[in-house]
């Protein structure tokens, strides 16, 4: 049975933990708002980019060899995975679920006889994957998105990927990231980025009426060649932003749970404290009364 | 039909401007393009240069872009650009200093990669200077 003093100490330590977690929750909520706003603001660019690519796809038709980003290398021997995690922990299963999915993929690909390479964003992912797959990691970035995700950061990652692709270091590239669904839910998503899949153009979609035929300057294939690397950067940028928003959402939820658990613990400890204090008082009274009766 | 062009300038980070204007001149990679209402649909790449926005017959705003894409359809003109700066915010002295530094970088470059990077940056800086002065810089 812990003494009254021990109980008091434990209560006050849980109370200060609760203060910290609830402050972290508020901070995460504010950062989440900002991350969501940023994601919202970057949507027009991605939408218009997708629109242009769609009209290009309509005009170029299938079987084009405009860019190796489109046609691929003709093999799928080497897979590159871009793993997007957070730099910091204390956000529930956010990083763990990404790492778990990555591990599953790597093992599956290796069993199928493919070579796997990893690019990692975020300190947590790097630390967790380094133990098992340190020989597969090509590069790991930390500190991305510390002050909000900037396009230049997505550009940096894109450049690395394009450089590797040009040097023939991989055939297929996919990104593994947490898609932000709500503050409570993040969905681990895997999207193939290289080779790019052009959107399917429905034959009878009434293409003639709403969508006019475009003129292109310079020709379609040249534009595609310029556009596809940009599109890759936009995809990576979107993934980084979704992940940043997801991290804040996960942290908010985790901290909310922690605050609630701390409250529960304080309630239990206080009850125990009151009980033992009452027991001590009762014991003393009994001693006094029985002492008086003996006289 | 309307006699205005709906002009939109978007960067990856946000929608920079969206307004109704009379004419837009954009720096297409094969020459400057004037976009007027009811123009036939077009998609083009951009070279570094200035976008001139006309209201009436006056230039109302000049924006420097470092490349990108333009899509014209249904009297809408959408410019996708990664870097866009109001020309009024560019300072001639700063850019001249930058060009000087970059010239040194090109001369000092140790590898081909480094040199190519410095040269690309130099071209951009020269395009910016041209946007400010309106003269061709060689």
Short mmCIF file of C-alpha atoms in Angstrom, two decimals:
data_model
loop_
_atom_site.label_atom_id
_atom_site.label_comp_id
_atom_site.label_asym_id
_atom_site.label_seq_id
_atom_site.Cartn_x
_atom_site.Cartn_y
_atom_site.Cartn_z
CA UNK A 1 0.00 0.00 0.00
CA UNK A 2 1.67 3.24 -1.12
CA UNK A 3 1.87 5.95 1.48
CA UNK A 4 -0.19 9.13 1.25
CA UNK A 5 2.87 11.10 0.20
CA UNK A 6 3.68 8.70 -2.66
CA UNK A 7 0.12 8.98 -3.92
CA UNK A 8 0.26 12.74 -3.80
CA UNK A 9 3.47 12.75 -5.81
CA UNK A 10 2.07 10.45 -8.45
CA UNK A 11 -1.05 12.54 -8.82
CA UNK A 12 0.93 15.70 -9.36
CA UNK A 13 3.24 14.04 -11.90
CA UNK A 14 0.30 12.69 -13.91
CA UNK A 15 -1.25 16.15 -13.73
CA UNK A 16 1.79 17.79 -15.27
CA UNK A 17 1.93 15.14 -18.00
CA UNK A 18 -1.69 15.89 -18.72
CA UNK A 19 -0.89 19.57 -19.04
CA UNK A 20 1.81 18.80 -21.60
CA UNK A 21 -0.32 16.48 -23.68
CA UNK A 22 -3.25 18.85 -23.76
CA UNK A 23 -0.98 21.69 -24.84
CA UNK A 24 0.46 19.48 -27.58
CA UNK A 25 -3.05 18.68 -28.70
CA UNK A 26 -3.89 22.35 -29.08
CA UNK A 27 -0.67 23.00 -31.00
CA UNK A 28 -1.31 20.03 -33.30
CA UNK A 29 -4.84 21.28 -33.95
CA UNK A 30 -3.55 24.69 -34.97
CA UNK A 31 -0.87 23.15 -37.21
CA UNK A 32 -3.45 20.82 -38.71
CA UNK A 33 -5.58 23.78 -39.72
CA UNK A 34 -2.60 25.40 -41.40
CA UNK A 35 -1.58 22.18 -43.19
CA UNK A 36 -5.14 21.70 -44.40
CA UNK A 37 -5.31 25.26 -45.68
CA UNK A 38 -2.05 24.77 -47.55
CA UNK A 39 -3.31 21.56 -49.10
CA UNK A 40 -6.52 23.33 -50.10
CA UNK A 41 -4.59 26.22 -51.65
CA UNK A 42 -2.42 23.97 -53.79
CA UNK A 43 -5.37 22.07 -55.20
CA UNK A 44 -6.08 24.42 -58.16
CA UNK A 45 -2.61 23.82 -59.59
CA UNK A 46 -2.89 20.05 -59.38
CA UNK A 47 -6.39 20.15 -60.86
CA UNK A 48 -5.38 22.29 -63.82
CA UNK A 49 -2.29 20.20 -64.40
CA UNK A 50 -4.46 17.10 -64.50
CA UNK A 51 -6.78 18.92 -66.92
CA UNK A 52 -3.95 19.75 -69.31
CA UNK A 53 -2.62 16.22 -69.17
CA UNK A 54 -6.07 14.90 -69.91
CA UNK A 55 -6.45 17.07 -73.00
CA UNK A 56 -2.96 16.07 -74.08
CA UNK A 57 -3.79 12.42 -73.62
CA UNK A 58 -6.87 12.94 -75.79
CA UNK A 59 -4.71 14.37 -78.57
CA UNK A 60 -1.62 12.25 -78.37
CA UNK A 61 -3.38 8.90 -78.27
CA UNK A 62 -2.00 5.64 -77.03
CA UNK A 63 1.33 4.13 -77.91
CA UNK A 64 3.28 7.35 -77.89
CA UNK A 65 6.93 7.26 -77.03
CA UNK A 66 7.08 10.96 -76.23
CA UNK A 67 8.88 10.47 -72.97
CA UNK A 68 10.45 7.58 -71.10
CA UNK A 69 8.44 8.76 -68.09
CA UNK A 70 5.36 7.61 -70.00
CA UNK A 71 6.52 4.48 -71.73
CA UNK A 72 8.70 3.12 -68.92
CA UNK A 73 11.96 1.28 -69.44
CA UNK A 74 10.28 -1.84 -70.74
CA UNK A 75 11.33 -3.79 -67.65
CA UNK A 76 10.19 -3.97 -64.06
CA UNK A 77 13.26 -5.43 -62.42
CA UNK A 78 14.11 -2.65 -60.03
CA UNK A 79 11.49 -0.96 -57.89
CA UNK A 80 12.03 2.34 -56.13
CA UNK A 81 9.82 3.15 -53.16
CA UNK A 82 9.51 6.71 -51.92
CA UNK A 83 8.50 6.37 -48.27
CA UNK A 84 6.97 9.45 -46.69
CA UNK A 85 7.00 9.54 -42.88
CA UNK A 86 7.20 12.21 -40.20
CA UNK A 87 10.26 13.57 -38.47
CA UNK A 88 8.76 13.28 -35.03
CA UNK A 89 6.91 10.68 -33.06
CA UNK A 90 4.07 11.04 -30.54
CA UNK A 91 1.52 10.64 -33.30
CA UNK A 92 0.07 7.20 -32.71
CA UNK A 93 0.51 4.56 -35.38
CA UNK A 94 1.20 7.15 -38.07
CA UNK A 95 4.81 6.18 -38.78
CA UNK A 96 4.46 2.56 -37.75
CA UNK A 97 1.74 1.85 -40.30
CA UNK A 98 3.81 3.33 -43.13
CA UNK A 99 6.82 1.31 -42.09
CA UNK A 100 4.73 -1.84 -41.82
CA UNK A 101 3.33 -1.38 -45.34
CA UNK A 102 6.80 -0.63 -46.72
CA UNK A 103 8.23 -3.74 -45.08
CA UNK A 104 5.40 -5.83 -46.53
CA UNK A 105 6.04 -4.46 -50.03
CA UNK A 106 9.79 -4.85 -49.89
CA UNK A 107 9.51 -8.47 -48.78
CA UNK A 108 6.87 -9.25 -51.42
CA UNK A 109 8.93 -7.64 -54.19
CA UNK A 110 12.10 -9.39 -53.10
CA UNK A 111 10.32 -12.73 -53.06
CA UNK A 112 9.21 -12.03 -56.63
CA UNK A 113 12.88 -11.65 -57.51
CA UNK A 114 12.91 -7.86 -57.92
CA UNK A 115 15.50 -5.46 -56.67
CA UNK A 116 14.17 -2.82 -54.28
CA UNK A 117 15.58 0.61 -53.51
CA UNK A 118 14.27 3.03 -50.93
CA UNK A 119 14.09 6.81 -50.75
CA UNK A 120 12.90 8.02 -47.39
CA UNK A 121 11.41 11.28 -46.24
CA UNK A 122 11.33 11.79 -42.48
CA UNK A 123 13.58 10.86 -39.59
CA UNK A 124 11.23 8.28 -38.08
CA UNK A 125 10.97 6.24 -41.25
CA UNK A 126 14.72 6.36 -41.74
CA UNK A 127 15.44 5.18 -38.20
CA UNK A 128 12.93 2.37 -38.30
CA UNK A 129 13.83 1.06 -41.76
CA UNK A 130 17.57 1.44 -41.33
CA UNK A 131 17.68 -1.53 -38.98
CA UNK A 132 16.38 -3.99 -41.55
CA UNK A 133 17.02 -2.50 -44.97
CA UNK A 134 20.00 -0.22 -44.53
CA UNK A 135 21.60 -1.57 -47.73
CA UNK A 136 18.51 -0.64 -49.76
CA UNK A 137 18.28 2.99 -48.69
CA UNK A 138 19.56 5.29 -51.41
CA UNK A 139 18.90 8.55 -49.66
CA UNK A 140 16.94 9.83 -46.68
CA UNK A 141 15.83 13.39 -46.09
CA UNK A 142 14.95 14.85 -42.74
CA UNK A 143 13.51 18.21 -41.85
CA UNK A 144 11.21 18.40 -44.87
CA UNK A 145 8.05 20.32 -44.16
CA UNK A 146 9.30 21.69 -40.85
CA UNK A 147 7.89 25.11 -41.64
CA UNK A 148 5.11 23.95 -43.90
CA UNK A 149 5.77 21.99 -47.06
CA UNK A 150 7.43 24.05 -49.78
CA UNK A 151 7.33 23.20 -53.43
CA UNK A 152 11.11 23.49 -53.60
CA UNK A 153 11.33 20.52 -51.24
CA UNK A 154 9.15 18.43 -53.53
CA UNK A 155 11.32 19.62 -56.40
CA UNK A 156 14.46 18.42 -54.63
CA UNK A 157 13.01 14.92 -54.21
CA UNK A 158 11.78 14.94 -57.81
CA UNK A 159 15.17 15.90 -59.12
CA UNK A 160 16.76 12.99 -57.29
CA UNK A 161 14.18 10.57 -58.71
CA UNK A 162 14.52 11.92 -62.25
CA UNK A 163 18.29 11.74 -62.00
CA UNK A 164 18.12 8.12 -60.91
CA UNK A 165 15.64 7.34 -63.67
CA UNK A 166 17.83 8.94 -66.31
CA UNK A 167 20.76 6.89 -65.05
CA UNK A 168 18.65 3.74 -65.37
CA UNK A 169 18.78 2.96 -61.68
CA UNK A 170 15.16 1.85 -61.41
CA UNK A 171 12.25 0.85 -63.61
CA UNK A 172 9.17 1.48 -61.50
CA UNK A 173 8.70 4.09 -58.80
CA UNK A 174 5.89 4.22 -56.26
CA UNK A 175 5.21 6.47 -53.32
CA UNK A 176 4.02 5.20 -49.92
CA UNK A 177 2.35 7.86 -47.82
CA UNK A 178 -0.48 8.57 -45.40
CA UNK A 179 -3.44 10.09 -47.16
CA UNK A 180 -5.32 12.51 -44.97
CA UNK A 181 -8.94 11.47 -44.66
CA UNK A 182 -9.92 13.18 -41.44
CA UNK A 183 -8.17 14.18 -38.25
CA UNK A 184 -8.98 10.70 -36.94
CA UNK A 185 -8.15 8.62 -40.00
CA UNK A 186 -5.13 8.46 -42.24
CA UNK A 187 -5.08 5.92 -45.02
CA UNK A 188 -1.82 4.32 -46.08
CA UNK A 189 -1.74 4.82 -49.83
CA UNK A 190 0.60 3.44 -52.46
CA UNK A 191 0.61 5.17 -55.83
CA UNK A 192 2.73 4.35 -58.82
CA UNK A 193 4.39 7.50 -60.17
CA UNK A 194 6.82 6.24 -62.82
CA UNK A 195 5.98 5.24 -65.49
CA UNK A 196 3.06 7.63 -65.49
CA UNK A 197 -0.32 6.29 -66.41
CA UNK A 198 -2.23 8.63 -68.70
CA UNK A 199 -5.87 9.02 -67.72
CA UNK A 200 -8.13 6.74 -69.70
CA UNK A 201 -9.99 8.65 -72.34
CA UNK A 202 -13.50 7.35 -72.76
CA UNK A 203 -14.30 7.02 -76.46
CA UNK A 204 -17.92 8.06 -76.27
CA UNK A 205 -17.64 10.66 -73.53
CA UNK A 206 -19.08 13.32 -75.81
CA UNK A 207 -15.60 14.69 -76.20
CA UNK A 208 -16.64 16.92 -79.06
CA UNK A 209 -19.18 19.11 -77.29
CA UNK A 210 -17.71 20.42 -74.08
CA UNK A 211 -14.03 19.94 -74.75
CA UNK A 212 -12.73 21.77 -77.75
CA UNK A 213 -9.74 20.56 -79.70
CA UNK A 214 -6.58 22.28 -78.60
CA UNK A 215 -3.77 23.71 -80.59
CA UNK A 216 -0.36 22.99 -79.18
CA UNK A 217 2.75 25.05 -79.23
CA UNK A 218 5.29 23.47 -79.57
CA UNK A 219 3.86 20.05 -80.51
CA UNK A 220 2.07 17.70 -78.12
CA UNK A 221 5.03 15.44 -77.49
CA UNK A 222 7.35 18.30 -76.61
CA UNK A 223 4.82 19.66 -74.14
CA UNK A 224 4.36 16.22 -72.62
CA UNK A 225 8.11 15.94 -72.22
CA UNK A 226 8.12 19.21 -70.26
CA UNK A 227 4.94 18.51 -68.41
CA UNK A 228 5.56 15.01 -67.07
CA UNK A 229 8.47 15.91 -64.76
CA UNK A 230 6.37 18.80 -63.44
CA UNK A 231 3.51 16.43 -62.90
CA UNK A 232 5.78 14.12 -60.92
CA UNK A 233 6.80 17.06 -58.73
CA UNK A 234 3.16 17.95 -58.16
CA UNK A 235 2.35 14.38 -57.18
CA UNK A 236 5.20 14.33 -54.69
CA UNK A 237 4.21 17.75 -53.38
CA UNK A 238 0.66 16.52 -52.83
CA UNK A 239 1.92 13.41 -51.05
CA UNK A 240 4.14 15.51 -48.77
CA UNK A 241 1.27 17.82 -47.94
CA UNK A 242 -1.18 15.01 -47.27
CA UNK A 243 1.40 13.39 -45.04
CA UNK A 244 2.03 16.64 -43.14
CA UNK A 245 -1.67 17.14 -42.54
CA UNK A 246 -2.05 13.49 -41.58
CA UNK A 247 0.79 13.72 -39.08
CA UNK A 248 -0.85 16.65 -37.32
CA UNK A 249 -4.21 14.89 -37.34
CA UNK A 250 -2.67 11.74 -35.90
CA UNK A 251 -0.82 13.72 -33.27
CA UNK A 252 -3.95 15.58 -32.29
CA UNK A 253 -5.86 12.33 -31.86
CA UNK A 254 -3.01 10.67 -29.97
CA UNK A 255 -2.65 13.63 -27.63
CA UNK A 256 -6.39 13.78 -27.08
CA UNK A 257 -6.34 10.13 -26.03
CA UNK A 258 -3.35 10.71 -23.79
CA UNK A 259 -5.05 13.66 -22.10
CA UNK A 260 -8.16 11.60 -21.51
CA UNK A 261 -6.16 8.66 -20.13
CA UNK A 262 -4.30 11.00 -17.79
CA UNK A 263 -7.64 12.37 -16.55
CA UNK A 264 -8.86 8.85 -15.88
CA UNK A 265 -5.67 8.01 -14.01
CA UNK A 266 -5.90 11.17 -11.90
CA UNK A 267 -9.47 10.26 -10.98
CA UNK A 268 -8.44 6.76 -9.87
CA UNK A 269 -5.41 7.95 -7.94
CA UNK A 270 -7.40 10.68 -6.19
CA UNK A 271 -9.99 8.13 -5.13
CA UNK A 272 -7.31 5.85 -3.77
CA UNK A 273 -5.71 8.82 -2.00
CA UNK A 274 -8.99 9.81 -0.36
CA UNK A 275 -9.71 6.25 0.70
CA UNK A 276 -6.37 5.74 2.38
CA UNK A 277 -6.62 9.13 4.10
CA UNK A 278 -10.09 8.20 5.41
CA UNK A 279 -8.77 4.81 6.56
CA UNK A 280 -5.95 6.52 8.44
CA UNK A 281 -8.39 8.91 10.17
CA UNK A 282 -10.75 6.08 11.08
CA UNK A 283 -7.88 4.06 12.48
CA UNK A 284 -6.75 6.94 14.66
CA UNK A 285 -10.29 7.52 15.95
CA UNK A 286 -10.67 3.85 16.85
CA UNK A 287 -7.42 3.99 18.78
CA UNK A 288 -8.53 7.10 20.70
CA UNK A 289 -11.99 5.72 21.47
CA UNK A 290 -10.77 2.31 22.57
CA UNK A 291 -8.15 4.03 24.70
CA UNK A 292 -10.86 6.15 26.38
CA UNK A 293 -13.11 3.12 26.97
CA UNK A 294 -10.32 1.23 28.68
CA UNK A 295 -10.06 3.88 31.38
CA UNK B 1 -20.09 36.33 -75.77
CA UNK B 2 -18.10 38.09 -73.16
CA UNK B 3 -15.47 40.57 -74.23
CA UNK B 4 -13.16 39.83 -71.33
CA UNK B 5 -10.63 37.14 -70.62
CA UNK B 6 -10.80 35.25 -67.33
CA UNK B 7 -7.12 35.22 -66.35
CA UNK B 8 -5.84 32.83 -63.71
CA UNK B 9 -2.31 32.50 -62.41
CA UNK B 10 -1.65 29.46 -60.24
CA UNK B 11 1.51 28.35 -58.51
CA UNK B 12 1.82 24.93 -56.86
CA UNK B 13 1.37 26.54 -53.46
CA UNK B 14 -1.72 28.64 -54.20
CA UNK B 15 -3.95 30.46 -56.64
CA UNK B 16 -2.11 33.76 -57.13
CA UNK B 17 -4.62 35.74 -59.06
CA UNK B 18 -7.91 35.34 -60.82
CA UNK B 19 -9.42 38.32 -62.60
CA UNK B 20 -11.29 39.51 -65.66
CA UNK B 21 -9.01 41.39 -68.04
CA UNK B 22 -9.07 42.64 -71.62
CA UNK B 23 -5.91 41.03 -72.89
CA UNK B 24 -3.00 38.98 -71.59
CA UNK B 25 0.38 38.66 -73.27
CA UNK B 26 2.28 35.56 -72.20
CA UNK B 27 5.86 34.57 -73.05
CA UNK B 28 5.31 31.37 -75.08
CA UNK B 29 8.36 29.25 -75.75
CA UNK B 30 8.05 30.09 -79.45
CA UNK B 31 7.29 33.78 -79.06
CA UNK B 32 5.00 36.06 -77.10
CA UNK B 33 1.30 35.26 -77.36
CA UNK B 34 -1.50 37.77 -76.97
CA UNK B 35 -4.59 36.15 -75.50
CA UNK B 36 -7.84 37.87 -76.45
CA UNK B 37 -11.46 36.90 -75.72
CA UNK B 38 -12.85 33.97 -77.73
CA UNK B 39 -9.47 32.74 -78.85
CA UNK B 40 -9.20 29.21 -80.15
CA UNK B 41 -8.13 26.67 -77.51
CA UNK B 42 -4.40 26.36 -77.04
CA UNK B 43 -1.86 24.73 -74.75
CA UNK B 44 1.69 26.04 -74.79
CA UNK B 45 4.86 26.00 -72.74
CA UNK B 46 6.32 29.25 -71.44
CA UNK B 47 9.84 30.58 -71.41
CA UNK B 48 11.15 32.90 -68.68
CA UNK B 49 9.66 36.31 -69.28
CA UNK B 50 6.90 38.67 -68.28
CA UNK B 51 3.16 38.28 -68.43
CA UNK B 52 1.52 41.61 -69.32
CA UNK B 53 -2.03 42.06 -68.15
CA UNK B 54 -4.03 44.66 -70.08
CA UNK B 55 -7.11 46.46 -68.87
CA UNK B 56 -8.36 48.60 -71.68
CA UNK B 57 -5.27 49.37 -73.72
CA UNK B 58 -3.02 50.01 -70.72
CA UNK B 59 -0.73 47.49 -69.12
CA UNK B 60 -2.20 47.11 -65.67
CA UNK B 61 0.18 44.61 -64.17
CA UNK B 62 3.39 42.88 -65.17
CA UNK B 63 4.37 39.55 -63.67
CA UNK B 64 7.64 37.73 -64.17
CA UNK B 65 7.45 33.94 -64.59
CA UNK B 66 10.36 31.54 -64.81
CA UNK B 67 8.60 29.16 -67.18
CA UNK B 68 5.49 27.03 -66.97
CA UNK B 69 2.43 26.29 -69.06
CA UNK B 70 -0.55 28.19 -70.39
CA UNK B 71 -3.93 26.81 -71.29
CA UNK B 72 -6.45 28.88 -73.23
CA UNK B 73 -10.05 27.79 -73.69
CA UNK B 74 -13.48 29.45 -73.68
CA UNK B 75 -12.09 32.92 -72.97
CA UNK B 76 -10.19 31.50 -70.02
CA UNK B 77 -6.46 31.86 -69.77
CA UNK B 78 -4.79 29.71 -67.11
CA UNK B 79 -1.09 30.05 -66.44
CA UNK B 80 0.66 27.36 -64.40
CA UNK B 81 3.93 28.73 -63.10
CA UNK B 82 6.27 27.66 -60.32
CA UNK B 83 7.87 31.04 -59.82
CA UNK B 84 5.86 34.22 -60.34
CA UNK B 85 6.93 37.64 -59.09
CA UNK B 86 5.40 41.03 -59.67
CA UNK B 87 7.86 42.99 -61.80
CA UNK B 88 7.43 45.94 -59.44
CA UNK B 89 8.99 43.82 -56.69
CA UNK B 90 12.17 43.11 -58.63
CA UNK B 91 15.12 45.39 -57.95
CA UNK B 92 17.58 46.09 -60.66
CA UNK B 93 20.61 46.41 -58.42
CA UNK B 94 19.98 43.07 -56.70
CA UNK B 95 19.64 41.25 -59.98
CA UNK B 96 22.77 42.82 -61.41
CA UNK B 97 24.65 41.72 -58.31
CA UNK B 98 23.20 38.22 -58.70
CA UNK B 99 24.28 38.06 -62.34
CA UNK B 100 27.78 39.09 -61.34
CA UNK B 101 27.90 36.35 -58.67
CA UNK B 102 26.56 33.76 -61.06
CA UNK B 103 29.09 34.71 -63.73
CA UNK B 104 31.77 33.96 -61.15
CA UNK B 105 30.06 30.68 -60.27
CA UNK B 106 30.14 29.64 -63.91
CA UNK B 107 33.82 30.46 -64.11
CA UNK B 108 34.59 28.65 -60.85
CA UNK B 109 32.47 25.58 -61.54
CA UNK B 110 34.45 22.41 -60.98
CA UNK B 111 32.20 19.88 -62.68
CA UNK B 112 29.96 20.01 -65.75
CA UNK B 113 26.96 19.52 -63.51
CA UNK B 114 27.82 22.55 -61.41
CA UNK B 115 28.44 24.65 -64.48
CA UNK B 116 25.14 23.65 -66.07
CA UNK B 117 23.32 24.59 -62.87
CA UNK B 118 25.02 27.97 -62.61
CA UNK B 119 24.38 28.68 -66.29
CA UNK B 120 20.69 27.85 -65.94
CA UNK B 121 20.44 30.17 -62.94
CA UNK B 122 22.29 32.86 -64.90
CA UNK B 123 19.81 32.64 -67.77
CA UNK B 124 16.95 33.08 -65.32
CA UNK B 125 18.61 36.07 -63.69
CA UNK B 126 19.19 37.65 -67.09
CA UNK B 127 15.53 37.12 -67.98
CA UNK B 128 14.59 38.85 -64.72
CA UNK B 129 16.85 41.78 -65.51
CA UNK B 130 15.28 42.01 -68.93
CA UNK B 131 11.85 42.08 -67.29
CA UNK B 132 12.89 45.07 -65.18
CA UNK B 133 14.74 47.09 -67.78
CA UNK B 134 12.82 46.04 -70.85
CA UNK B 135 16.09 45.71 -72.74
CA UNK B 136 17.78 42.64 -74.03
CA UNK B 137 20.68 41.51 -71.85
CA UNK B 138 23.40 39.46 -73.49
#
